[in-house]
Amino acid sequence: MIWYALLVAAVAAERVVELVVARRNERWSTARGAIVTGQGHYPAMVVLHTALLVGCLAEVWLADRPFVPALAWPMLAMLAGSQALRWWCIGTLGPRWNTRVIVVPGLPLVTSGPYRLLRHPNYVAVVAEGVALPLVHTAWVTAAVFTVLNAALLTVRIRCENRALAAATAPATPAPA
């Protein structure tokens, strides 16, 4: 259990690093006239992602979940892959990446890196992590609950992000004569 707690703590530390990067990127975007949208669902995202980390540890400890190597090792590989994809997304978007929906009007959509394959690859990483992290130590209830709640939240988030990106990248309409 100690090594699993350390793994969850490492993911939590990675989240803190993401927040530091997001704050820096928010300053960059704001300096360029960024528009922030989706503030209503952001607190729910924070709570859900925090609950994932707490749920992983609580379920393993309270329900005495076993370590099953045949499940753990593939899930650990999936977790590592999700982290690699997440940081590929962050690196590809550079200062445009954020945990919030922040877009700078007039900038074109990014179509390189993982964005040449998927419209929202970071959310693939989030989904994979939400399944893999709990299942590394058979916390299947946490994995299931997070997956269902995250699907509902991502539905809202992706719609919000798509609207913001469409508005920010739309060509300016000339004023009527």
CSV table of C-alpha atoms in Angstrom, one decimal:
chain,number,residue,atom,x,y,z
A,1,MET,CA,0.0,0.0,0.0
A,2,ILE,CA,2.9,2.4,0.7
A,3,TRP,CA,4.2,2.3,-2.9
A,4,TYR,CA,0.6,2.9,-4.1
A,5,ALA,CA,0.2,5.9,-1.8
A,6,LEU,CA,3.5,7.2,-3.3
A,7,LEU,CA,2.2,6.7,-6.8
A,8,VAL,CA,-1.0,8.6,-6.0
A,9,ALA,CA,1.2,11.3,-4.3
A,10,ALA,CA,3.3,11.5,-7.5
A,11,VAL,CA,0.2,12.0,-9.6
A,12,ALA,CA,-1.0,14.7,-7.1
A,13,ALA,CA,2.4,16.4,-7.4
A,14,GLU,CA,2.1,16.3,-11.2
A,15,ARG,CA,-1.3,18.1,-10.8
A,16,VAL,CA,0.4,20.8,-8.8
A,17,VAL,CA,3.0,21.3,-11.5
A,18,GLU,CA,0.1,21.5,-14.0
A,19,LEU,CA,-1.5,24.3,-12.0
A,20,VAL,CA,1.8,26.2,-11.9
A,21,VAL,CA,2.1,25.8,-15.7
A,22,ALA,CA,-1.6,26.8,-16.1
A,23,ARG,CA,-1.2,30.0,-14.0
A,24,ARG,CA,1.9,31.0,-16.0
A,25,ASN,CA,0.0,30.3,-19.3
A,26,GLU,CA,-3.0,32.2,-18.0
A,27,ARG,CA,-0.8,35.3,-17.6
A,28,TRP,CA,0.6,34.9,-21.1
A,29,SER,CA,-2.9,34.5,-22.5
A,30,THR,CA,-4.4,37.4,-20.5
A,31,ALA,CA,-1.6,39.7,-21.8
A,32,ARG,CA,-2.8,38.9,-25.3
A,33,GLY,CA,-6.5,39.6,-24.7
A,34,ALA,CA,-7.7,36.1,-23.7
A,35,ILE,CA,-11.3,35.3,-23.2
A,36,VAL,CA,-12.1,33.0,-20.2
A,37,THR,CA,-15.2,30.8,-20.4
A,38,GLY,CA,-16.6,27.8,-18.6
A,39,GLN,CA,-16.0,29.1,-15.1
A,40,GLY,CA,-19.2,27.4,-13.9
A,41,HIS,CA,-17.9,23.8,-14.4
A,42,TYR,CA,-14.3,24.4,-13.3
A,43,PRO,CA,-14.9,24.0,-9.5
A,44,ALA,CA,-16.7,20.7,-10.3
A,45,MET,CA,-13.6,19.6,-12.2
A,46,VAL,CA,-11.3,20.4,-9.3
A,47,VAL,CA,-13.5,18.5,-6.9
A,48,LEU,CA,-13.8,15.5,-9.1
A,49,HIS,CA,-10.1,15.2,-9.8
A,50,THR,CA,-9.3,15.7,-6.1
A,51,ALA,CA,-11.9,13.0,-5.3
A,52,LEU,CA,-10.2,10.7,-7.7
A,53,LEU,CA,-6.9,10.9,-5.8
A,54,VAL,CA,-8.6,10.6,-2.4
A,55,GLY,CA,-10.9,7.8,-3.6
A,56,CYS,CA,-8.0,5.7,-4.9
A,57,LEU,CA,-6.3,5.7,-1.4
A,58,ALA,CA,-9.6,5.5,0.6
A,59,GLU,CA,-11.0,2.6,-1.3
A,60,VAL,CA,-7.8,0.6,-1.2
A,61,TRP,CA,-7.4,1.1,2.5
A,62,LEU,CA,-11.1,0.9,3.6
A,63,ALA,CA,-12.2,-1.9,1.3
A,64,ASP,CA,-8.8,-3.7,1.7
A,65,ARG,CA,-8.4,-4.0,-2.1
A,66,PRO,CA,-5.7,-6.5,-3.1
A,67,PHE,CA,-2.8,-5.8,-5.4
A,68,VAL,CA,-3.4,-8.0,-8.5
A,69,PRO,CA,-0.2,-8.0,-10.7
A,70,ALA,CA,-2.1,-9.1,-13.8
A,71,LEU,CA,-4.2,-6.0,-13.6
A,72,ALA,CA,-1.7,-3.6,-11.9
A,73,TRP,CA,1.1,-3.8,-14.5
A,74,PRO,CA,-1.1,-3.1,-17.6
A,75,MET,CA,-2.8,-0.3,-15.6
A,76,LEU,CA,0.5,1.2,-14.6
A,77,ALA,CA,1.6,1.2,-18.3
A,78,MET,CA,-1.7,2.8,-19.2
A,79,LEU,CA,-1.1,5.4,-16.5
A,80,ALA,CA,2.4,6.1,-17.8
A,81,GLY,CA,1.0,6.4,-21.3
A,82,SER,CA,-1.7,8.9,-20.1
A,83,GLN,CA,0.9,11.1,-18.5
A,84,ALA,CA,3.1,11.0,-21.6
A,85,LEU,CA,0.1,12.0,-23.8
A,86,ARG,CA,-0.9,14.8,-21.3
A,87,TRP,CA,2.6,16.3,-21.4
A,88,TRP,CA,2.7,15.9,-25.2
A,89,CYS,CA,-0.5,18.0,-25.3
A,90,ILE,CA,1.0,20.5,-22.9
A,91,GLY,CA,4.2,20.8,-24.9
A,92,THR,CA,2.4,21.0,-28.2
A,93,LEU,CA,0.0,23.8,-27.0
A,94,GLY,CA,2.8,25.6,-25.2
A,95,PRO,CA,1.5,28.8,-23.5
A,96,ARG,CA,-1.9,28.2,-24.9
A,97,TRP,CA,-2.5,25.1,-22.7
A,98,ASN,CA,-4.5,25.6,-19.5
A,99,THR,CA,-6.7,23.8,-17.0
A,100,ARG,CA,-9.3,26.4,-17.6
A,101,VAL,CA,-11.0,27.3,-20.9
A,102,ILE,CA,-8.9,30.3,-22.0
A,103,VAL,CA,-8.6,31.3,-25.6
A,104,VAL,CA,-6.7,34.1,-27.3
A,105,PRO,CA,-8.9,35.5,-30.1
A,106,GLY,CA,-7.4,35.3,-33.6
A,107,LEU,CA,-4.9,32.5,-32.9
A,108,PRO,CA,-5.4,29.5,-35.3
A,109,LEU,CA,-6.3,26.1,-33.9
A,110,VAL,CA,-3.3,23.9,-33.1
A,111,THR,CA,-3.2,21.0,-35.6
A,112,SER,CA,0.2,19.6,-34.8
A,113,GLY,CA,1.4,16.9,-32.3
A,114,PRO,CA,-1.5,14.9,-30.9
A,115,TYR,CA,-3.9,17.5,-32.2
A,116,ARG,CA,-3.3,16.3,-35.7
A,117,LEU,CA,-4.9,13.0,-34.7
A,118,LEU,CA,-7.6,14.1,-32.2
A,119,ARG,CA,-9.5,17.3,-31.4
A,120,HIS,CA,-9.2,16.9,-27.6
A,121,PRO,CA,-6.3,14.5,-26.9
A,122,ASN,CA,-5.8,15.8,-23.4
A,123,TYR,CA,-9.2,14.5,-22.4
A,124,VAL,CA,-8.2,11.0,-23.7
A,125,ALA,CA,-5.3,11.2,-21.2
A,126,VAL,CA,-7.7,12.3,-18.5
A,127,VAL,CA,-10.1,9.4,-19.2
A,128,ALA,CA,-7.2,6.8,-19.4
A,129,GLU,CA,-5.7,8.1,-16.1
A,130,GLY,CA,-9.1,8.0,-14.4
A,131,VAL,CA,-9.4,4.3,-15.2
A,132,ALA,CA,-5.8,3.3,-14.8
A,133,LEU,CA,-4.8,5.0,-11.5
A,134,PRO,CA,-7.5,3.4,-9.4
A,135,LEU,CA,-7.1,0.0,-11.1
A,136,VAL,CA,-3.4,-0.2,-10.4
A,137,HIS,CA,-4.6,-1.3,-6.9
A,138,THR,CA,-8.1,-2.7,-7.9
A,139,ALA,CA,-10.0,0.4,-6.7
A,140,TRP,CA,-12.7,-0.5,-9.2
A,141,VAL,CA,-15.5,1.5,-7.5
A,142,THR,CA,-13.4,4.7,-7.7
A,143,ALA,CA,-12.6,3.9,-11.3
A,144,ALA,CA,-16.3,3.4,-12.2
A,145,VAL,CA,-17.6,6.4,-10.3
A,146,PHE,CA,-14.9,8.7,-11.6
A,147,THR,CA,-15.5,7.5,-15.2
A,148,VAL,CA,-19.3,8.1,-15.1
A,149,LEU,CA,-19.0,11.5,-13.4
A,150,ASN,CA,-16.1,12.5,-15.6
A,151,ALA,CA,-18.0,11.6,-18.8
A,152,ALA,CA,-20.8,13.9,-17.7
A,153,LEU,CA,-18.4,16.7,-16.9
A,154,LEU,CA,-16.4,16.2,-20.1
A,155,THR,CA,-19.6,16.6,-22.1
A,156,VAL,CA,-20.1,20.0,-20.6
A,157,ARG,CA,-16.4,20.9,-20.8
A,158,ILE,CA,-15.9,19.8,-24.5
A,159,ARG,CA,-19.0,21.7,-25.6
A,160,CYS,CA,-17.8,24.8,-23.8
A,161,GLU,CA,-14.3,24.5,-25.2
A,162,ASN,CA,-15.6,23.9,-28.7
A,163,ARG,CA,-17.8,27.0,-28.5
A,164,ALA,CA,-14.9,29.1,-27.2
A,165,LEU,CA,-12.5,27.9,-29.9
A,166,ALA,CA,-15.0,28.4,-32.6
A,167,ALA,CA,-15.7,32.0,-31.5
A,168,ALA,CA,-12.0,32.8,-31.0
A,169,THR,CA,-10.9,31.4,-34.4
A,170,ALA,CA,-13.8,32.7,-36.5
A,171,PRO,CA,-12.9,35.3,-39.0
A,172,ALA,CA,-14.0,38.8,-38.1
A,173,THR,CA,-17.2,39.9,-39.7
A,174,PRO,CA,-17.0,43.3,-41.4
A,175,ALA,CA,-19.3,45.9,-39.9
A,176,PRO,CA,-22.4,46.7,-42.0
A,177,ALA,CA,-22.0,49.7,-44.3
